[in-house]
Amino acid sequence: MSLSQRTMAALLVLVLAAAMCAPAARAQLVMEDVKRRIDLTSFRAGFQTKLTVRNDGQTAAESVLLCFPNGLLDHAAVIETGDGGTKLKWAVALPPADAPAGVGCRAFQLAAPLGPGAKVSLQSEGLFTHVLQPKPAKIKQNEPQRVVYQDSAVLASPYAVEQQSTEIVLGTSNTASFTAVPPSKQSGSVVQYGPYQSTAPFALQPISVLYENSSPFAHVPELEREIEISHWGQVYFEERYTLRHAGAQVVGEWSRYDVMTKPAEFARAAIPGLSATLPPAAHSLYYRDAIGNISSSEARFGADQVSVQLQPRYPLFGGWLVKFLFGWSVPLQNCVTKMPTGRMAFVAPLGPAVHGLVVDQLTVRVVLPEGARGAQVEVGLPLEVPPEQGLKYTYLDVMGRPVVVLRISNYVDELNLPLKVEYTYSSLGLLQKPLLLVAVFGAIFAAAIALNRSGAALKGSPSSQAPRHRAPIRPISVSSSSHVAVASGGGAVQAPGVRRAAPATAARNMPVKPNKYIEEWGTRREHLETEYKWDNKTLITLAIWIGAVPYLIYQVTVGEFNRTDAVAQRPARAMLGSES
Amino acid sequence: MAGEAAALAAKKLAYGNVIAGFLLLAICVLATSVRLFSVIKYESVIHEFDPYFNYRVSRFLTEKGFTETWDFFDSFTWYPLGRVVGGTMYPGLIFTAGAIWSLLQQLNVPIHIQEVCVFTAPLFSGACALSTYLFMKEVRGQGAGLASAAIIAVVPSYISRSVAGSYDLEAVAIFALVFVFYLYVKTLNTGSLKWATALFFGYLYMVASWGGYSFIANLLPIHCLACIVFQRVSVRLYIAYAPWVVLGALAAANIPVIGFNAVLMSEHMASFFVFGLLHAALAIQYIQHMLPPRAYSAAKRLVITVGGAALALVLALVVSYVAASPTFGWTGRSLSLLDPTYASKYIPIIASVSEHQPPTWSSYFTDLHIASLLAPAGLLLCFRPLTDASLFLLLYGVTAVYFSGVMVRLMLVLAPAACCLAGLALSEVTSYLATSLAAAHQDDAAAATASAAASRRVESEAADSAAPSNTGTSKRTAKDTAASASSARKGGKAAKKSSAASGGDSWLSDTWRPLPKDVAIVGLILVFAGMGLFYKHSVFVAGEMYSAPSIVLQSKRADGGVKVFDDFREAYAWLSYNTPPEAKVASWWDYGYQTTAMANRTVIVDNNTWNNTHIATVGRAMSSPEKKAWQIFRSLDVEYVFVVFGGFIGYPSDDINKFLWMVRIGGGVFPEIKEPAYLGADGNYRVDDQAGKALLDSTMWKLSYYRFADCGPMFGAPRGYDRVRNTVIGKTDFELKYFEEVFTSEHWMMRIYRVLPQPNRDTKLRNPRRTKVTNRARIKRRAASGAPA
């Protein structure tokens, strides 16, 4: 099934669920038993709910509504519900009219309609991101990081619940406070609410837990993942991270000495490093940022995977930010296979190689080889934003390479989505670039040859026929009375007058192409040398050209300068002759 | 017989040309690849300090375009003054890299400008080898050209400024320098206006690339003057020189950083002066040609008296104009070249830069190696025969030697000269030896039949045949073959010269006699051994000494691995991502370019040391006690201050070691900073308990050593032990009142502090809320603490 079909189906289910299923099925269902377990040990909130649903109504129920208070659903990265064997399909549902503000619901379609009186056991699991808020938001370097979690002590259920209990696992016994809803108690690192009997629909009991959580809040506001497929043999992966520690912001003095000597106290929530896993054939790894290579990384090449430890340039403390690039290559045959239909199929994980992150906005670009057609994308999830198509021009591209862009928000490792891109590509396309280069260079050489063969004009220039420099140079001595001319003759320093007459003949025998300007100049010069007379007329001409014209030019220039100075309201500049 | 010989000779010439072409290609490839050690050993990154500015402007060029770059006003530096970058930089390098980048962009090669910048210098080193070949080919011949190219390709002095990543002006400027020389000599030899035009464009590129163009602007006049004095004035000289003066001055004036300096500063006076002189010399020639001898001598007397008077007048005017300027019309940097003591006396900023110090003798050998031995021989060979071109080479060599003696940095100008001279010597020596060898070989073959007249012809043929026979025999390095090919060419030429029985312009050609075979063989072996050593030395130097990018340090670990100290970039990255984008960062000026380029923050001072007062202000803040420094920094809107500190790992070029220059430069403008106060009682600069009191109180001390004392035991040393100065520091435990440590890099090499908006309350003071304080006392205290009320 193609992606667009998938999306359509999802939309259809959504509309159906919103319009019909929810109100009809609601009144009939009853939750017999609900056991909730909320895991707050990391910087994300995980939950695990076991529920037994019974149909007390007259008609069969198609779906079950699961709801979450406090806008939690907006932060859901993944929610999966199963009935012991299969995963249930779901759709976003409008909360019932009597639901309190902030409640969001999802409608899970049961594998088989639940007949009247029948029961079904469901397990629901999920992850919320951005729900643990640091409190206080700013701490000193040695202060513990505390976070607050807000939920309801009872399940936000649109159905009546006969019996339920909630268990919150904190991973620490350092609880600052938690809202008491009897029977509730803390035992060790676990806070327990319940069991509660017979709760009405949406009878919420808001609770908030404030506790110490030293997890590194590794949030990635933006992550760009670019995959470039080259049918010359490699697939290039590059991931551009913006990593932020979203925990309590460290303010005030920050001491390296304390970090070095007492890391347990002064660097407790810092992100010291990240780990990534690459396929076993990965090679040519790089880890850098805008100002160069980041030297603190380590890769172990194993048989079934390559595991990489990446350390940012500096350990990330609360509120700090860092950006970096991480890239590698994989041989083509490890990623791309030719399907029986003749089309190519590229398969890789959709998500980033680095583990343990919360990615707010993940952008995946798949750059297909130039000449690929008919790209179809398949991801194991209906996408909120349909994939976009684009073009990218790199290495000697003429037509550009087709690019498929996928955008996913709130990505976590647990989604673990595969990415499959199918496209049509002819291996003949590989020949395009070599042929292009051959053609271009061939054209250049052909042009050069043609020019050389036909280029009499290039050879006939006077300068190439003039005496070459190898012909030693004839110096012209100041006391010599010979003609000033380019000439050939003896070479080295010579006493003046040693060879005065010899060179002239060589110069005269040369074929010279007459240049009309030079000829004209020669004529004038000859005129000046032989016929020029000093008389009144020539004197006046001379006076005009030597005296009057320069003077006028000078005056006009000075006038212009002064005028522009006046316009720009600058003080007038001192000119030659003007008093300064 | 003669026709066959001519055909054979033509064929050999063609072979020789092809071999020379391949050799040249090999030399260029070698010149480029020997500079890539830094990329292989470290990474593809911009090196050191100044290249970061060039890189940043190049990035600006690629983002904003050509015209925007001319108008680039940089508000990120010299806060609050800013810098008109377009008008104060030499744009040649940046536009070159930008042009290469945009060409690649046109071909859809997705390369980042940084990679282009990194590889510009090696690329142009190859081009420089090529232009050296052309230059020396013009001066003497193909053999000398190849030998010079082979030497300049790996000369350490040039490698030091042109390894990959060393994106400095010199990267293209040395190429441009040699290329301008080539064009000048070519014009001089051909007298062609076509080449004069090329010379103009070459000079334009040179002027746009480097302030060192003033070397050319003075060398060409010197050469022209020498030609006039030695009575070698010719039309070719006129065509080479006169258009260059006029057009060159216009070209220089078009580069904003030079502007009207092209006609106003004393650097350019010589060219105009000689321009006039050249015209005078030509005029005299012309008049002499026109007038009968008697009238000429009368005119000569008249002109000498009138001209002498006029000249005296002009000289007086020029002298009075020049003397009116405090630096005699020279720029400070030029004057410090003419008077080596000038900078240390008046401009501490110029004197504080290590590359502006005079070089030691050993650095001549390290940087030039065999070229420094061969160059004097080359100087002698310039006289054999002395042509206009070899006169030029001679003058270039002599002046470059002088300038290199003043400043280490100008070794770079000497390098091409030394290489050309050495190449000349090498090619002559090799050709002499090879020709002797070939002659001996021929003598063995046709010993009995050779008559005195015939032997000369045989010699010439033998010399011609030297190239193919040599190239075929054994393994060859590029250099080897260069030498042998050169020997063939030169040998042929020398032999021809001897057979031509010319009129005695060469002191050797008449008495040319082959050396004995054994001596020739030993000589050749010695020459090749010398060149082998030179290449070994150069490759070693390129790999070990000059390839460190200086922003990343490496040291060998005990287990043989490499430990990387990447503290500078760690701290710059921290500044870049974790401080407000508009924050101003203060540091010593050395790190200004790096901060703007890598941390992308506004700095107070940077490596373009144009405003001494501003730098002195920062020097004063660093030298002052904390409170005073806080006031200065607050007045400059500084939010972050960082210092470079080596005491933790033993990095010697840190701020404490540079501190005396801060004191000197600060004291030069603000007399309250007195250098003796920062020295120990014995007059030495020291950091132990004998240290000067002002040093212990200075902000630099506090920012460097804050909380450092306890680190001593970490590396098994006493408390407060400084690994650079190898001593326990004089003052260990103190608190900061006006600054706050916000980041220190992993090895403490960079320590960043925040300038507090209000000083920390001194814990020793009593809490003012508990005690009764009258309003007047409160005001008084506020005034004293300097805090804004």
JSON list of C-alpha atoms in Angstrom, two decimals, chain B residues 293-401:
[
{"chain": "B", "resi": 293, "resn": "PRO", "atom": "CA", "xyz": [78.42, 67.24, -31.40]},
{"chain": "B", "resi": 294, "resn": "ARG", "atom": "CA", "xyz": [79.39, 70.80, -30.59]},
{"chain": "B", "resi": 295, "resn": "ALA", "atom": "CA", "xyz": [75.87, 72.02, -30.09]},
{"chain": "B", "resi": 296, "resn": "TYR", "atom": "CA", "xyz": [75.28, 68.93, -28.01]},
{"chain": "B", "resi": 297, "resn": "SER", "atom": "CA", "xyz": [78.07, 69.70, -25.62]},
{"chain": "B", "resi": 298, "resn": "ALA", "atom": "CA", "xyz": [76.83, 73.26, -25.28]},
{"chain": "B", "resi": 299, "resn": "ALA", "atom": "CA", "xyz": [73.33, 72.03, -24.66]},
{"chain": "B", "resi": 300, "resn": "LYS", "atom": "CA", "xyz": [74.70, 69.54, -22.18]},
{"chain": "B", "resi": 301, "resn": "ARG", "atom": "CA", "xyz": [76.27, 72.29, -20.15]},
{"chain": "B", "resi": 302, "resn": "LEU", "atom": "CA", "xyz": [73.12, 74.33, -20.24]},
{"chain": "B", "resi": 303, "resn": "VAL", "atom": "CA", "xyz": [70.90, 71.43, -19.32]},
{"chain": "B", "resi": 304, "resn": "ILE", "atom": "CA", "xyz": [73.18, 70.33, -16.54]},
{"chain": "B", "resi": 305, "resn": "THR", "atom": "CA", "xyz": [73.14, 73.75, -14.91]},
{"chain": "B", "resi": 306, "resn": "VAL", "atom": "CA", "xyz": [69.43, 74.38, -15.38]},
{"chain": "B", "resi": 307, "resn": "GLY", "atom": "CA", "xyz": [68.46, 70.80, -14.74]},
{"chain": "B", "resi": 308, "resn": "GLY", "atom": "CA", "xyz": [70.63, 70.65, -11.66]},
{"chain": "B", "resi": 309, "resn": "ALA", "atom": "CA", "xyz": [68.94, 73.72, -10.28]},
{"chain": "B", "resi": 310, "resn": "ALA", "atom": "CA", "xyz": [65.49, 72.38, -11.09]},
{"chain": "B", "resi": 311, "resn": "LEU", "atom": "CA", "xyz": [66.33, 69.03, -9.60]},
{"chain": "B", "resi": 312, "resn": "ALA", "atom": "CA", "xyz": [67.58, 70.67, -6.43]},
{"chain": "B", "resi": 313, "resn": "LEU", "atom": "CA", "xyz": [64.34, 72.61, -6.18]},
{"chain": "B", "resi": 314, "resn": "VAL", "atom": "CA", "xyz": [62.21, 69.51, -6.68]},
{"chain": "B", "resi": 315, "resn": "LEU", "atom": "CA", "xyz": [64.31, 67.58, -4.21]},
{"chain": "B", "resi": 316, "resn": "ALA", "atom": "CA", "xyz": [63.93, 70.34, -1.66]},
{"chain": "B", "resi": 317, "resn": "LEU", "atom": "CA", "xyz": [60.17, 70.28, -2.16]},
{"chain": "B", "resi": 318, "resn": "VAL", "atom": "CA", "xyz": [60.00, 66.53, -1.84]},
{"chain": "B", "resi": 319, "resn": "VAL", "atom": "CA", "xyz": [62.23, 66.51, 1.21]},
{"chain": "B", "resi": 320, "resn": "SER", "atom": "CA", "xyz": [60.22, 69.22, 2.91]},
{"chain": "B", "resi": 321, "resn": "TYR", "atom": "CA", "xyz": [56.99, 67.38, 2.12]},
{"chain": "B", "resi": 322, "resn": "VAL", "atom": "CA", "xyz": [58.37, 64.14, 3.38]},
{"chain": "B", "resi": 323, "resn": "ALA", "atom": "CA", "xyz": [59.99, 65.64, 6.46]},
{"chain": "B", "resi": 324, "resn": "ALA", "atom": "CA", "xyz": [56.67, 67.18, 7.45]},
{"chain": "B", "resi": 325, "resn": "SER", "atom": "CA", "xyz": [55.39, 63.68, 8.14]},
{"chain": "B", "resi": 326, "resn": "PRO", "atom": "CA", "xyz": [56.56, 62.06, 11.37]},
{"chain": "B", "resi": 327, "resn": "THR", "atom": "CA", "xyz": [57.42, 58.82, 9.58]},
{"chain": "B", "resi": 328, "resn": "PHE", "atom": "CA", "xyz": [59.02, 60.65, 6.64]},
{"chain": "B", "resi": 329, "resn": "GLY", "atom": "CA", "xyz": [56.11, 59.69, 4.48]},
{"chain": "B", "resi": 330, "resn": "TRP", "atom": "CA", "xyz": [56.64, 56.00, 4.99]},
{"chain": "B", "resi": 331, "resn": "THR", "atom": "CA", "xyz": [54.14, 53.69, 6.55]},
{"chain": "B", "resi": 332, "resn": "GLY", "atom": "CA", "xyz": [55.22, 52.39, 9.93]},
{"chain": "B", "resi": 333, "resn": "ARG", "atom": "CA", "xyz": [55.75, 48.89, 8.67]},
{"chain": "B", "resi": 334, "resn": "SER", "atom": "CA", "xyz": [57.92, 50.03, 5.78]},
{"chain": "B", "resi": 335, "resn": "LEU", "atom": "CA", "xyz": [59.94, 52.29, 7.98]},
{"chain": "B", "resi": 336, "resn": "SER", "atom": "CA", "xyz": [60.62, 49.47, 10.38]},
{"chain": "B", "resi": 337, "resn": "LEU", "atom": "CA", "xyz": [62.19, 47.70, 7.42]},
{"chain": "B", "resi": 338, "resn": "LEU", "atom": "CA", "xyz": [64.47, 50.58, 6.54]},
{"chain": "B", "resi": 339, "resn": "ASP", "atom": "CA", "xyz": [65.33, 51.28, 10.13]},
{"chain": "B", "resi": 340, "resn": "PRO", "atom": "CA", "xyz": [65.23, 47.94, 11.94]},
{"chain": "B", "resi": 341, "resn": "THR", "atom": "CA", "xyz": [65.24, 49.62, 15.34]},
{"chain": "B", "resi": 342, "resn": "TYR", "atom": "CA", "xyz": [62.26, 51.81, 14.54]},
{"chain": "B", "resi": 343, "resn": "ALA", "atom": "CA", "xyz": [59.50, 49.44, 15.54]},
{"chain": "B", "resi": 344, "resn": "SER", "atom": "CA", "xyz": [60.97, 48.39, 18.83]},
{"chain": "B", "resi": 345, "resn": "LYS", "atom": "CA", "xyz": [61.39, 52.03, 19.72]},
{"chain": "B", "resi": 346, "resn": "TYR", "atom": "CA", "xyz": [58.04, 53.44, 18.67]},
{"chain": "B", "resi": 347, "resn": "ILE", "atom": "CA", "xyz": [55.52, 50.75, 17.74]},
{"chain": "B", "resi": 348, "resn": "PRO", "atom": "CA", "xyz": [55.38, 48.02, 20.37]},
{"chain": "B", "resi": 349, "resn": "ILE", "atom": "CA", "xyz": [52.50, 46.35, 18.52]},
{"chain": "B", "resi": 350, "resn": "ILE", "atom": "CA", "xyz": [54.62, 45.69, 15.48]},
{"chain": "B", "resi": 351, "resn": "ALA", "atom": "CA", "xyz": [57.51, 44.66, 17.66]},
{"chain": "B", "resi": 352, "resn": "SER", "atom": "CA", "xyz": [55.35, 42.32, 19.74]},
{"chain": "B", "resi": 353, "resn": "VAL", "atom": "CA", "xyz": [54.63, 40.01, 16.83]},
{"chain": "B", "resi": 354, "resn": "SER", "atom": "CA", "xyz": [57.10, 37.19, 16.74]},
{"chain": "B", "resi": 355, "resn": "GLU", "atom": "CA", "xyz": [57.32, 37.12, 12.97]},
{"chain": "B", "resi": 356, "resn": "HIS", "atom": "CA", "xyz": [58.50, 40.71, 12.98]},
{"chain": "B", "resi": 357, "resn": "GLN", "atom": "CA", "xyz": [61.67, 39.82, 14.84]},
{"chain": "B", "resi": 358, "resn": "PRO", "atom": "CA", "xyz": [64.97, 39.51, 13.00]},
{"chain": "B", "resi": 359, "resn": "PRO", "atom": "CA", "xyz": [65.78, 35.91, 12.08]},
{"chain": "B", "resi": 360, "resn": "THR", "atom": "CA", "xyz": [68.61, 33.88, 13.49]},
{"chain": "B", "resi": 361, "resn": "TRP", "atom": "CA", "xyz": [71.29, 32.34, 11.34]},
{"chain": "B", "resi": 362, "resn": "SER", "atom": "CA", "xyz": [69.93, 28.90, 11.96]},
{"chain": "B", "resi": 363, "resn": "SER", "atom": "CA", "xyz": [66.59, 29.88, 10.55]},
{"chain": "B", "resi": 364, "resn": "TYR", "atom": "CA", "xyz": [68.28, 30.66, 7.23]},
{"chain": "B", "resi": 365, "resn": "PHE", "atom": "CA", "xyz": [69.49, 27.13, 7.07]},
{"chain": "B", "resi": 366, "resn": "THR", "atom": "CA", "xyz": [66.23, 25.61, 8.28]},
{"chain": "B", "resi": 367, "resn": "ASP", "atom": "CA", "xyz": [64.18, 27.65, 5.86]},
{"chain": "B", "resi": 368, "resn": "LEU", "atom": "CA", "xyz": [66.39, 27.60, 2.80]},
{"chain": "B", "resi": 369, "resn": "HIS", "atom": "CA", "xyz": [68.73, 24.67, 3.41]},
{"chain": "B", "resi": 370, "resn": "ILE", "atom": "CA", "xyz": [70.78, 24.00, 0.30]},
{"chain": "B", "resi": 371, "resn": "ALA", "atom": "CA", "xyz": [69.45, 27.09, -1.40]},
{"chain": "B", "resi": 372, "resn": "SER", "atom": "CA", "xyz": [71.33, 29.21, 1.10]},
{"chain": "B", "resi": 373, "resn": "LEU", "atom": "CA", "xyz": [74.54, 27.48, 0.02]},
{"chain": "B", "resi": 374, "resn": "LEU", "atom": "CA", "xyz": [73.92, 27.61, -3.69]},
{"chain": "B", "resi": 375, "resn": "ALA", "atom": "CA", "xyz": [72.48, 31.11, -3.85]},
{"chain": "B", "resi": 376, "resn": "PRO", "atom": "CA", "xyz": [75.84, 32.94, -3.58]},
{"chain": "B", "resi": 377, "resn": "ALA", "atom": "CA", "xyz": [77.12, 30.84, -6.46]},
{"chain": "B", "resi": 378, "resn": "GLY", "atom": "CA", "xyz": [74.00, 31.81, -8.33]},
{"chain": "B", "resi": 379, "resn": "LEU", "atom": "CA", "xyz": [74.75, 35.46, -7.67]},
{"chain": "B", "resi": 380, "resn": "LEU", "atom": "CA", "xyz": [78.15, 35.00, -9.30]},
{"chain": "B", "resi": 381, "resn": "LEU", "atom": "CA", "xyz": [76.64, 33.18, -12.23]},
{"chain": "B", "resi": 382, "resn": "CYS", "atom": "CA", "xyz": [74.33, 36.12, -12.83]},
{"chain": "B", "resi": 383, "resn": "PHE", "atom": "CA", "xyz": [77.42, 37.87, -14.19]},
{"chain": "B", "resi": 384, "resn": "ARG", "atom": "CA", "xyz": [78.03, 35.12, -16.72]},
{"chain": "B", "resi": 385, "resn": "PRO", "atom": "CA", "xyz": [76.73, 36.64, -18.86]},
{"chain": "B", "resi": 386, "resn": "LEU", "atom": "CA", "xyz": [75.15, 39.71, -17.32]},
{"chain": "B", "resi": 387, "resn": "THR", "atom": "CA", "xyz": [71.97, 40.42, -19.20]},
{"chain": "B", "resi": 388, "resn": "ASP", "atom": "CA", "xyz": [69.20, 42.82, -18.26]},
{"chain": "B", "resi": 389, "resn": "ALA", "atom": "CA", "xyz": [67.27, 39.86, -16.90]},
{"chain": "B", "resi": 390, "resn": "SER", "atom": "CA", "xyz": [70.08, 38.44, -14.85]},
{"chain": "B", "resi": 391, "resn": "LEU", "atom": "CA", "xyz": [70.81, 41.91, -13.55]},
{"chain": "B", "resi": 392, "resn": "PHE", "atom": "CA", "xyz": [67.24, 41.93, -12.33]},
{"chain": "B", "resi": 393, "resn": "LEU", "atom": "CA", "xyz": [67.65, 38.59, -10.61]},
{"chain": "B", "resi": 394, "resn": "LEU", "atom": "CA", "xyz": [70.86, 39.84, -9.05]},
{"chain": "B", "resi": 395, "resn": "LEU", "atom": "CA", "xyz": [69.20, 42.94, -7.63]},
{"chain": "B", "resi": 396, "resn": "TYR", "atom": "CA", "xyz": [66.24, 40.93, -6.43]},
{"chain": "B", "resi": 397, "resn": "GLY", "atom": "CA", "xyz": [68.52, 38.53, -4.59]},
{"chain": "B", "resi": 398, "resn": "VAL", "atom": "CA", "xyz": [70.57, 41.25, -2.93]},
{"chain": "B", "resi": 399, "resn": "THR", "atom": "CA", "xyz": [67.61, 43.34, -1.76]},
{"chain": "B", "resi": 400, "resn": "ALA", "atom": "CA", "xyz": [65.69, 40.29, -0.56]},
{"chain": "B", "resi": 401, "resn": "VAL", "atom": "CA", "xyz": [68.65, 39.22, 1.54]}
]
